[in-house]
Structure formats: structure tokens, C-alpha cells
C-alpha positions as a Python dict, from the first residue, in 0.01 Angstrom:
ca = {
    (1, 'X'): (0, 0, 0),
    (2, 'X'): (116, -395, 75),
    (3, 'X'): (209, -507, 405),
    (4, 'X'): (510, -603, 256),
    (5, 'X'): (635, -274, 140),
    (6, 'X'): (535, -90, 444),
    (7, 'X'): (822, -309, 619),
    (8, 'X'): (1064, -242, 360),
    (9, 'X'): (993, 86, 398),
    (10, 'X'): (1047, 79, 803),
    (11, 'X'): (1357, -158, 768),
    (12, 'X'): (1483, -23, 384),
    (13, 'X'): (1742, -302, 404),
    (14, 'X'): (1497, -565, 347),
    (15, 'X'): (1398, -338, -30),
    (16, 'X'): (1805, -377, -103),
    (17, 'X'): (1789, -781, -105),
    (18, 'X'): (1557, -885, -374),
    (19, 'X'): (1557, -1239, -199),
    (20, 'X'): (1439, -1115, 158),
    (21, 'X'): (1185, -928, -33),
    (22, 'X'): (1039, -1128, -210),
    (23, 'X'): (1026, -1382, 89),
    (24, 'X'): (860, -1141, 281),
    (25, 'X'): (610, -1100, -8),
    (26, 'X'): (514, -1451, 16),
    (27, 'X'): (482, -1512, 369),
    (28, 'X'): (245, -1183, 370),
    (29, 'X'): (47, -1331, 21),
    (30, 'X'): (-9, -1633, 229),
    (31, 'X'): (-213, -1466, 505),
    (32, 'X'): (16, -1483, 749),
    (33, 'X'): (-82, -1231, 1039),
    (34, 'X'): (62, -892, 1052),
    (35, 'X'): (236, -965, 1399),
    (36, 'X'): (385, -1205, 1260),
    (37, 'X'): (540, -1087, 935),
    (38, 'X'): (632, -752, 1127),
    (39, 'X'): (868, -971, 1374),
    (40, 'X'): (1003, -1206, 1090),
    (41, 'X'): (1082, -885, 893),
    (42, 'X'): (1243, -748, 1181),
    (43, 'X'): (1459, -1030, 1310),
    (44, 'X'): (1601, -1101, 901),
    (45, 'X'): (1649, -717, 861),
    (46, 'X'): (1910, -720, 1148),
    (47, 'X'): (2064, -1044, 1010),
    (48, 'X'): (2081, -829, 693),
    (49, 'X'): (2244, -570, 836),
    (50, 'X'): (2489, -771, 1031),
    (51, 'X'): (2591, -930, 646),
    (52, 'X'): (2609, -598, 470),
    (53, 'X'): (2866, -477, 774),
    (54, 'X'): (3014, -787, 747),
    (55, 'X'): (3060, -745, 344),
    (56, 'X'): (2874, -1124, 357),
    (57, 'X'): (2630, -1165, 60),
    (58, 'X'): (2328, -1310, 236),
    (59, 'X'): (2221, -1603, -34),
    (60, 'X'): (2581, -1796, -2),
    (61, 'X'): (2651, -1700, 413),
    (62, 'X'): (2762, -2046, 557),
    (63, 'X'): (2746, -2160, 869),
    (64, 'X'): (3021, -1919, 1070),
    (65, 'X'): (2880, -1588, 941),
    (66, 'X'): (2563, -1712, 1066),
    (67, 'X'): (2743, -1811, 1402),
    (68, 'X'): (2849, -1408, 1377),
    (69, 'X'): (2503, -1315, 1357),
    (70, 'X'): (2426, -1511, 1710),
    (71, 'X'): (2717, -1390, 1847),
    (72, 'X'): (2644, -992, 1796),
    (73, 'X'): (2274, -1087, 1904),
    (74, 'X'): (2429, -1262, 2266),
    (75, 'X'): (2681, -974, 2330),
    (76, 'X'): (2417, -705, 2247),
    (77, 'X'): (2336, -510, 2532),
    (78, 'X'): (1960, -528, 2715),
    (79, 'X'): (1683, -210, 2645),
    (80, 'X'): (1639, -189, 3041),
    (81, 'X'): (2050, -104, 3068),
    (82, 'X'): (2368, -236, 2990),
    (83, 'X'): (2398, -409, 3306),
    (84, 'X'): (2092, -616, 3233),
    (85, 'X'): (2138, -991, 3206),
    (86, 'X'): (1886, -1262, 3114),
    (87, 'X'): (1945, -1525, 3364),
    (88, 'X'): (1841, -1840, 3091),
    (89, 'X'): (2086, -1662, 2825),
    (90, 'X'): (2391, -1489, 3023),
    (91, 'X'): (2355, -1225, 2746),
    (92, 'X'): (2145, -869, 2730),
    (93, 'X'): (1875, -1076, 2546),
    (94, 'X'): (1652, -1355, 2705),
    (95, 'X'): (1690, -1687, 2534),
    (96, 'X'): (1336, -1666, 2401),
    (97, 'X'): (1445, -1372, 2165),
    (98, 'X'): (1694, -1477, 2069),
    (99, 'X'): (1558, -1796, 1924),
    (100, 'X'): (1269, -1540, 1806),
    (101, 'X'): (1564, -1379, 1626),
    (102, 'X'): (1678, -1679, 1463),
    (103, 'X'): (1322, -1789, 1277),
    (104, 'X'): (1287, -1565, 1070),
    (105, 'X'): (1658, -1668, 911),
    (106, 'X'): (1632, -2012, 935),
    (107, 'X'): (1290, -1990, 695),
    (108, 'X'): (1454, -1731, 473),
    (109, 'X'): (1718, -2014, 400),
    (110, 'X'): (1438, -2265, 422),
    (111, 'X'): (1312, -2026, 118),
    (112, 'X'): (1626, -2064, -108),
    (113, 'X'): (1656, -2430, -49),
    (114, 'X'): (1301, -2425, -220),
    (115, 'X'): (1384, -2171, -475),
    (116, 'X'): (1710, -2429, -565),
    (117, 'X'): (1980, -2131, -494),
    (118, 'X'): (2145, -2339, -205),
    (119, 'X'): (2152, -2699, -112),
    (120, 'X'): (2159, -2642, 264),
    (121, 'X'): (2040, -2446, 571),
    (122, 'X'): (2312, -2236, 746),
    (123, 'X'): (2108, -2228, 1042),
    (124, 'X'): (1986, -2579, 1098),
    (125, 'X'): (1761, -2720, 1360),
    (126, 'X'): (1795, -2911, 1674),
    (127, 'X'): (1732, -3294, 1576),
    (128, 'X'): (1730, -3666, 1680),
    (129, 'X'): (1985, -3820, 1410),
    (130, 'X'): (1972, -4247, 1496),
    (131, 'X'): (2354, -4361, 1477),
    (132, 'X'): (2521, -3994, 1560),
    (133, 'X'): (2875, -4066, 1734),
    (134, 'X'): (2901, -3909, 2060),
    (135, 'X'): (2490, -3887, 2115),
    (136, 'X'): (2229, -3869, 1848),
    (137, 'X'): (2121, -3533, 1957),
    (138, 'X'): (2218, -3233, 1758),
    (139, 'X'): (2189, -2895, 1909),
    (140, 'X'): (2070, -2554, 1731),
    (141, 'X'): (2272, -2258, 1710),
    (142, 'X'): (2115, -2122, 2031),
    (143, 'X'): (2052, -2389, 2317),
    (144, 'X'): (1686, -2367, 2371),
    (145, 'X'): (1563, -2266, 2734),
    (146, 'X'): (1217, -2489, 2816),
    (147, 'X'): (1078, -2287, 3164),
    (148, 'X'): (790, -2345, 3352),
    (149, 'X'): (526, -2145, 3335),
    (150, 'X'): (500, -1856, 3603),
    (151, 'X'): (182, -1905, 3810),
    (152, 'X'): (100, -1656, 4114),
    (153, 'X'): (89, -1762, 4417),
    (154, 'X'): (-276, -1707, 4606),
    (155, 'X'): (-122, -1390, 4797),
    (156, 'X'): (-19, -1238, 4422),
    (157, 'X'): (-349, -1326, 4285),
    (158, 'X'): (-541, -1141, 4606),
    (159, 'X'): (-333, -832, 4511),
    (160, 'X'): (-433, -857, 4136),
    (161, 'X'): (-784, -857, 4259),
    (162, 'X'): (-705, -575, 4490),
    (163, 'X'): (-590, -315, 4213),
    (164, 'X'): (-842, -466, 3936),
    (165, 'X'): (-1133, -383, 4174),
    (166, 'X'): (-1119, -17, 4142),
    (167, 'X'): (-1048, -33, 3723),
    (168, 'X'): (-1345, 44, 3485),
    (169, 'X'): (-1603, -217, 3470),
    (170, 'X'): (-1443, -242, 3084),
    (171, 'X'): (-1101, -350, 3241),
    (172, 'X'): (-1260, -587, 3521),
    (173, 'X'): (-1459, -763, 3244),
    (174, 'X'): (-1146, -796, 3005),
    (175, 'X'): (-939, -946, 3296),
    (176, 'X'): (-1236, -1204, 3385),
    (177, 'X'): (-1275, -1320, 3043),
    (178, 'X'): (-889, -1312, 2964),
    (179, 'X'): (-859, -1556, 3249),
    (180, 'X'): (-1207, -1772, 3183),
    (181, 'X'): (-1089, -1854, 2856),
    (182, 'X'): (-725, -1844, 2822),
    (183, 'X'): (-713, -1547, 2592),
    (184, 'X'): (-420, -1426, 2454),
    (185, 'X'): (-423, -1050, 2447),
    (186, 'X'): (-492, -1031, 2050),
    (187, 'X'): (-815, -1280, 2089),
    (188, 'X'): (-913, -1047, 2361),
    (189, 'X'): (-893, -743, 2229),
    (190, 'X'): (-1062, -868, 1891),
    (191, 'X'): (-1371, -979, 2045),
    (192, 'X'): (-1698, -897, 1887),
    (193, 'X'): (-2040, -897, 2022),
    (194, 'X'): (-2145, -1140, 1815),
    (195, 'X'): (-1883, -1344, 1955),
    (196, 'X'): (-2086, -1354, 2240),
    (197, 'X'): (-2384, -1598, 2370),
    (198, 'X'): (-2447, -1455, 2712),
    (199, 'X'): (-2784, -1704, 2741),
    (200, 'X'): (-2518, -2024, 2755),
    (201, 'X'): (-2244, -1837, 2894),
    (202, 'X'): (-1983, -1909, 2608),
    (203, 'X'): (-1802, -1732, 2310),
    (204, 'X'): (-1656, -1792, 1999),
    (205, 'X'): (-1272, -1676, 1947),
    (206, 'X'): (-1217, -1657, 1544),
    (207, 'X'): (-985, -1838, 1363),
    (208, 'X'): (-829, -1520, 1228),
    (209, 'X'): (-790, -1383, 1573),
    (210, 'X'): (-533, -1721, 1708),
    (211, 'X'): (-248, -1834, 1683),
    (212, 'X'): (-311, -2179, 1528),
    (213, 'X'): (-607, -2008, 1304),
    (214, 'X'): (-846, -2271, 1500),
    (215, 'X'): (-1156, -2120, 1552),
    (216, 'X'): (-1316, -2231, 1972),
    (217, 'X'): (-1574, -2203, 2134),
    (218, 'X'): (-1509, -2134, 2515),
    (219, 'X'): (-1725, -2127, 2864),
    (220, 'X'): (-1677, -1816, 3107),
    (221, 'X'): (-1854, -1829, 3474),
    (222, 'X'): (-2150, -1704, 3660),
    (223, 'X'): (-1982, -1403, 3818),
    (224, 'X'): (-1781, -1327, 3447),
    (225, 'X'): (-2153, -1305, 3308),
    (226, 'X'): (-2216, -1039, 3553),
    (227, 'X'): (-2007, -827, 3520),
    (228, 'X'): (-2033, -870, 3111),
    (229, 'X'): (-2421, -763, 3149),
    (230, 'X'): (-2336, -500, 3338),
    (231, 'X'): (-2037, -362, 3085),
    (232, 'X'): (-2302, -404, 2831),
    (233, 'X'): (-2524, -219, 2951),
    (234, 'X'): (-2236, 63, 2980),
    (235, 'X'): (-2128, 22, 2591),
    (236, 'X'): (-2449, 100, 2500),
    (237, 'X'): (-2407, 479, 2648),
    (238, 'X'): (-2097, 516, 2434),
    (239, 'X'): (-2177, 311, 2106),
    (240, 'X'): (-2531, 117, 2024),
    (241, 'X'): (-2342, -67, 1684),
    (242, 'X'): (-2276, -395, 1666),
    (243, 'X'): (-1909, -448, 1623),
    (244, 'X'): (-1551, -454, 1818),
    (245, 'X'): (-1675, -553, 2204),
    (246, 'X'): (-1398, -322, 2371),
    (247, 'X'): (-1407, 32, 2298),
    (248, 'X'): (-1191, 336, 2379),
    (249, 'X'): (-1348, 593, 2597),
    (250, 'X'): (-1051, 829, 2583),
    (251, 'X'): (-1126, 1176, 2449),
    (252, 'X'): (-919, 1166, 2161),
    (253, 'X'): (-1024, 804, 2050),
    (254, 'X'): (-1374, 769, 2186),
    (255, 'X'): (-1586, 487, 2038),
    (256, 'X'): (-1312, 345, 1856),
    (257, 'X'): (-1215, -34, 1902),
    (258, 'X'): (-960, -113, 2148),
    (259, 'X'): (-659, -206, 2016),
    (260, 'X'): (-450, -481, 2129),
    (261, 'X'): (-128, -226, 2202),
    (262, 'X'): (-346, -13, 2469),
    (263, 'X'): (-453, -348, 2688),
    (264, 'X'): (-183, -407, 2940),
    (265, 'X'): (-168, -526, 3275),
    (266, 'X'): (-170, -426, 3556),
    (267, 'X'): (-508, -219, 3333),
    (268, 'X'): (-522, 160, 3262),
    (269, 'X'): (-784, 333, 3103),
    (270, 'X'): (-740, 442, 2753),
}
């Protein structure tokens, strides 16, 4: 069974627009990764919905029913409680979402541009237009929120270390790396041994694995090597393949790669 119908099948609405679905279709013939689709699917399904309970056919929406769209999104209430506010929003969602919400429907349109059943893009983009009265900047729908990244302070790090010490040597490894070479949590958890090249101290994260699909090769230290010998040498009492670097060494899913929803931090062994 297709990607593609699998999500129509978790959010039917997107099976009742022939449009979305065959959108969906295309961004998942492409090769797009499953993360991916699975969040555009999700943030044009609720669009959807918001249209059908809205009596708005999606194809010919302008502008203001889109504007309803971001307005149910900001007034919708947080999953940690009601009272829950996102400082960079003011709303229940952070502003990160909600522009997460807003892709997925911006490309749909993008889609029937291209397919020459509309002429323009209800949702628009933020732009530079030379000559614009009153400022040549034009704003999105959603003012986008630029933060700087969070970085720990030394004492935060030192308790990191603290807790990590006593994990599995699986969980002190995938930290080490993770923070060696900038992994995200899907390259991590993807890793194969013969990603590996413990002799030079590097590995190789695969295209498929990134976000950019850019294959890299990356360094990881002295002490990182260490402790990867040593976790080595403990994989080998639960699996001798070649294959998935991370395994499970739960009862119910022993052996079996370690997938990318069971890695969290602070670690826990799965």
C-alpha cells in the first residue's frame, strides 16, 4: 500500500479532495521523505477541514478564508493546557508551527498555479518588492519569529553529563556522536556500521538519511572512539550482522533497529 493512501486513510479528508490527493501523490512519487509528507498531509488536512466547515471549496479559497484558517490555528488552544501560551506567538501554538502549518497550503496552491486552475497564491510569501509605497517589505500571513539558538550554559551541560553517565553504554555513545557531528536525531538513529571508519575516526551520514539529501562525511573525537569500541564490542553479544548501528535490547523488540521515535533525551532504555 502507497504512502500516499496510508495518509488518506489516517486523515480521510485528504481521499474527499481529488486535488490534495493527488498533490500528496506527487510530493510522495518524488521521494520526498516520509516525515515530511506525513506533516504536509497533516497541516493541508486541517486546512481542509477548516474549508469543508466553512462550506469554502478549497481550489477557489481567496485570501480571507485563508486568513480564517490562521486565525482558528492562533486561537486554538495548546496540548500542554488551555492556559498554555507560546511567548513568540501569544496563541496556544508556537510561531514555528504555525508557519509549519502554513507550508503545506501555500505549496498545495503553489500546485494549482502549476496545474493552471488558479492564477494566484492565497497564501503568499514574505518578499522584498523594489518601489512598494509605505516600505518594500511585504509580510506573510504569520509574522515569522527568527530566535537564537538555545545553548546550555557549562552548569546545564555538567548536569547532562551527570545523568548520561549512568545510561547504557548504547545511550552514552549516541549522545557523543549526536554532539561530535551535529546529528539530527533521524541521521542518528539511521546509522549503519558501515557508516563507520573507526581507524580515521570519521563517518559517513547518507544522503537519504538528511535533510538537504547531501551525503557528509564527519570527524568524532578520541574519547567518542572509546566509548564506540567499547559499544561495539557490546552489539556483538546481541547481534553479529552487519546492519542498523543502534539496536533495541528491550524484551519485546530485541535486536531490532532503533527507531528514531524511541531516542529521546534526557535517554531511556528501550
Amino acid at each position: 500500500m502507497g504512502s500516499a493512501v496510508v495518509l488518506e486513510e489516517k486523515w480521510p479528508v485528504l481521499g474527499r479532495h481529488e486535488r490534495a490527493a493527488e498533490w500528496l501523490r506527487v510530493w510522495t512519487d518524488l521521494g520526498r521523505a516520509p516525515r515530511t509528507i506525513d506533516a504536509y498531509a497533516r497541516g493541508l488536512a486541517e486546512y481542509l477541514l477548516v474549508c469543508e466547515r466553512e462550506g469554502i471549496d478549497p481550489v477557489t479559497a481567496n485570501r480571507l478564508h485563508v486568513a480564517a484558517f490562521v486565525k482558528e490555528l492562533t486561537t486554538r488552544p495548546s496540548r500542554r493546557g488551555g492556559n498554555v501560551v507560546a511567548l513568540d506567538s501569544g496563541a496556544g501554538l508556537a510561531n514555528a508551527t504555525l508557519q509549519q502549518r502554513l507550508v503545506p497550503v501555500r505549496l498545495f496552491y503553489d500546485y494549482l498555479i502549476e496545474e493552471g486552475l488558479r492564477e494566484s497564491n492565497p497564501v503568499g510569501r514574505g518578499r522584498y518588492t523594489p518601489g512598494r509605497k509605505f516600505g518594500g517589505h511585504q509580510h506573510g500571513l504569520v509574522p515569522r519569529m527568527v530566535k537564537l539558538p538555545w545553548i546550555p550554559s557549562e552548569q546545564q551541560w555538567l548536569d547532562l553529563l551527570e545523568v548520561v553517565r549512568d545510561e547504557p553504554i548504547r545511550n552514552r555513545v549516541m549522545l557523543a556522536l549526536a554532539y561530535d557531528a551535529a546529528l539530527r536525531r533521524e541521521e542518528l538513529c539511521s546509522l549503519r556500521t558501515d557508516d563507520l571508519d573507526p581507524a580515521h575516526r570519521i563517518l559517513r551520514v547518507r544522503a537519504e538519511t538528511t535533510k538537504t539529501r547531501r551525503e557528509r562525511v564527519v570527524p568524532y573525537s578520541a574519547p567518542t572512539g572509546v566509548l564506540l569500541s567499547g559499544y561495539l564490542a557490546h552489539r556483538a553479544t546481541i547481534s553479529r550482522a552487519r546492519g542498523p548501528l543502534f539496536l533495541s535490547e528491550s524484551r519485546r523488540n530485541h535486536g531490532e533497529p532503533l527507531s528514531l521515535w524511541t531516542w529521546v533525551m534526557p535517554p531511556v532504555v528501550v
